[in-house]
Amino acid sequence: MASFKPTKIPIYPKLGEKVTQDTVYWKNYKAPVQIKEFGAVTNIHFSPVAPHNYAVTAFTRIHIYGPFSQEPVKSFTRFKDTAYCGRYRSDGQLLVAGCEDSVVRLFDVSGKVALRMFKGHTKAVHVTDFTSERYHIFTGSDDYTCRLWDIPNATELNTYQEHTDYIRCGVTSKLNRDLFITGSYDHTLKLFDARVDKSVITMDHGQPVESVLLYPSEGLVVSAGGRYVKVWDLLKGGQPLVSLKNHHKTVTSLCLSSNGQRLLSASLDRHVKVYNTTNFRVVHNFDYAASVLSLALAPDDESIIVGMTNGVLSIKHRKSPEESKEVSHQQRRRPSYRVFVKGKNYMPKQDDYLVSKPVREYLTKYDKHLKKFNISKALDSALQGPSKRKPEVTVAVIKELDRRGTLKNALAGRDEKALSELLHFITKNMVDFRFAPVLVPAANMILDIYRSVIGQSPVVDRQLLYLQDLLQKEINYQQELLDVLGMLDTLFASSVPRKELLCSSSSRTNGLAQGETASTARPELQAT
């Protein structure tokens, strides 16, 4: 008696991850280096000049790190309370920072003690930046005001009080020394001109604004607040262009790639997303262990620096070309499974003594029922349990029952619940081209078997109507595809250049040679 053969489950090809140029580019980073800071990392800013050190603002300190250092090369600790927004000047010589005690401090990068202390705000200063001519400082505070300060004289130049809530972000123009933008928790962004006493453009973000970013051309501005990232056209008076909602929690930080063609956004949902600035689609995604508060990219995208709420600073350095080649070589050699099958096809010689070890086969639940000819229970087992998440298993069992000629018996005799479960599986997977050749005949059998009971169960009737709509939509799709295919064939046929056949001087006209008449062409016909 032949042994029972288990049901063979076909292996369908799986679509791999779509590898794009962005995937290759943004995955070409080393494993992250993590540095523990004293508190949540609220701001990261790179020096514009080589060697491009970066300032990390966390708790009551600002640490300066080198491009590849894991220890701070310099620290500024003369803060009485939490420090905010440490930023470099364009020449990399000075650094400005706000503080919870409302005092703005200006530091020389090569020194330790503050060169200037600007007092005038009444609450915490969360926003600081240098103007483009390098001799003025812009600040924004929780006292609802933003101010301009003169560095040489350490005096206040102007105060703007138009916001009605905390000012938590801002940026100055690098092309015009008089322009700067603020973002506030009153849901608005305001563009100020230092030559006038009030804002010139107001934009409503709709959520408390956490971060503001200017494009290099400064014709567009990007704002982040709530779950939204919005792009505004300043040349059209602050007209909204795009609203993106790809994060699940508040977006906290924004930055641009070195070429300005990719926009990065960080969020409390532990993700950093990369957008294509042409169509604003997400092209890549980074995952982190904690909520992200700050984000910065090194020049030429050599490093990605991320600061998190748990005080961890995550640093990813770009791989060198040699390291990338080594990794690709290792990936090519990785699937060497020959070690595990070595000797499997070895043929014993005449003098060898073969020790055979019986291999016990463990049958699945549906195979056990098939072995006992319990065909209905075999189909039920394939529809339930672990096989429920693998439609190819259920389809293989249906195919095996059809091969045995017992599929109709397995489908018959079902109650409302069992029939509903079977119809749910068929409607869910019928339009899949891999399963359609098996499920379409099975659906026809179900309709033939249960034709007499249609209308007795509202649950089954709803599923049959849904099946009808599904098939009609699929037929319409197929018809539209055939119409498009016919149009394409016509276009391709019309685009092929026609070749003219060159005729010789002795060419024939209507099958006759030149000068030849019908009477002389077939003399044998005349003879007859």
Short mmCIF file of N, CA, C and O in Angstrom, two decimals, residues 3 26 35 57 86 94 124 149 155 177 188 200 205 210-211 215 220 257 268 318 347 365 392 419 500 522:
data_model
loop_
_atom_site.label_atom_id
_atom_site.label_comp_id
_atom_site.label_asym_id
_atom_site.label_seq_id
_atom_site.Cartn_x
_atom_site.Cartn_y
_atom_site.Cartn_z
N SER A 3 2.25 4.94 0.55
CA SER A 3 2.14 5.87 1.67
C SER A 3 1.43 7.15 1.24
O SER A 3 1.43 7.52 0.06
N TRP A 26 20.05 56.60 0.93
CA TRP A 26 19.79 56.84 2.35
C TRP A 26 20.07 55.61 3.22
O TRP A 26 20.10 55.72 4.44
N ILE A 35 25.32 58.60 21.80
CA ILE A 35 25.96 59.32 22.90
C ILE A 35 24.87 59.77 23.86
O ILE A 35 23.86 60.33 23.45
N THR A 57 22.47 71.15 21.86
CA THR A 57 21.88 71.81 23.02
C THR A 57 21.04 70.80 23.79
O THR A 57 20.07 70.25 23.24
N GLY A 86 21.16 76.57 20.44
CA GLY A 86 22.52 77.02 20.17
C GLY A 86 22.81 76.99 18.68
O GLY A 86 22.75 75.93 18.05
N LEU A 94 31.24 82.65 16.21
CA LEU A 94 30.39 82.97 17.35
C LEU A 94 29.23 81.99 17.43
O LEU A 94 28.83 81.39 16.41
N ALA A 124 11.19 82.55 28.89
CA ALA A 124 12.20 81.70 28.25
C ALA A 124 12.36 82.06 26.77
O ALA A 124 11.39 82.32 26.07
N TRP A 149 18.61 92.40 18.00
CA TRP A 149 19.64 92.95 18.89
C TRP A 149 20.87 93.30 18.06
O TRP A 149 21.20 92.63 17.07
N THR A 155 22.66 96.18 22.36
CA THR A 155 21.41 96.91 22.58
C THR A 155 20.30 96.29 21.74
O THR A 155 20.54 95.63 20.73
N ARG A 177 19.14 90.75 4.82
CA ARG A 177 19.43 90.89 6.24
C ARG A 177 18.24 91.38 7.04
O ARG A 177 18.24 91.32 8.28
N THR A 188 0.21 80.42 13.82
CA THR A 188 0.54 81.27 12.69
C THR A 188 2.04 81.34 12.46
O THR A 188 2.85 81.14 13.38
N VAL A 200 4.74 91.48 7.43
CA VAL A 200 4.30 91.75 6.06
C VAL A 200 3.46 90.60 5.51
O VAL A 200 2.65 90.81 4.59
N HIS A 205 -1.09 78.04 9.95
CA HIS A 205 -0.75 76.62 9.84
C HIS A 205 -1.87 75.71 10.33
O HIS A 205 -2.00 74.57 9.88
N GLU A 210 5.95 74.09 15.34
CA GLU A 210 7.12 73.60 16.06
C GLU A 210 8.43 73.88 15.33
O GLU A 210 9.48 73.98 15.96
N SER A 211 8.39 74.00 14.01
CA SER A 211 9.63 74.19 13.25
C SER A 211 9.33 74.93 11.95
O SER A 211 8.26 74.75 11.36
N TYR A 215 13.62 77.50 2.11
CA TYR A 215 14.35 76.91 0.99
C TYR A 215 15.57 77.77 0.66
O TYR A 215 15.58 78.98 0.96
N LEU A 220 10.16 79.63 -1.00
CA LEU A 220 9.25 78.73 -0.31
C LEU A 220 9.66 78.61 1.15
O LEU A 220 10.86 78.67 1.47
N SER A 257 18.29 68.39 2.55
CA SER A 257 19.54 67.75 2.15
C SER A 257 20.48 68.79 1.55
O SER A 257 20.08 69.93 1.29
N LEU A 268 7.60 62.93 16.92
CA LEU A 268 7.51 62.19 18.18
C LEU A 268 7.10 60.74 17.96
O LEU A 268 7.11 59.95 18.91
N ARG A 318 28.14 58.40 6.86
CA ARG A 318 28.05 57.77 5.55
C ARG A 318 29.22 56.81 5.33
O ARG A 318 30.36 57.09 5.75
N MET A 347 26.28 9.34 -3.40
CA MET A 347 25.91 7.97 -3.73
C MET A 347 26.87 7.00 -3.04
O MET A 347 28.10 7.11 -3.17
N LYS A 365 -2.99 19.39 10.00
CA LYS A 365 -4.34 18.97 10.39
C LYS A 365 -5.19 18.63 9.17
O LYS A 365 -5.94 17.63 9.16
N GLU A 392 -2.63 30.63 0.12
CA GLU A 392 -2.13 29.61 -0.80
C GLU A 392 -2.34 28.20 -0.25
O GLU A 392 -2.47 27.24 -1.03
N LEU A 419 -20.78 28.35 5.45
CA LEU A 419 -20.88 28.86 4.08
C LEU A 419 -20.43 30.32 4.01
O LEU A 419 -19.77 30.74 3.05
N GLU A 500 8.62 51.41 -48.72
CA GLU A 500 8.17 51.34 -50.12
C GLU A 500 8.99 50.30 -50.87
O GLU A 500 10.21 50.26 -50.77
N ARG A 522 -1.80 34.05 -72.33
CA ARG A 522 -2.19 32.64 -72.19
C ARG A 522 -2.63 32.10 -73.55
O ARG A 522 -3.82 31.96 -73.83
#
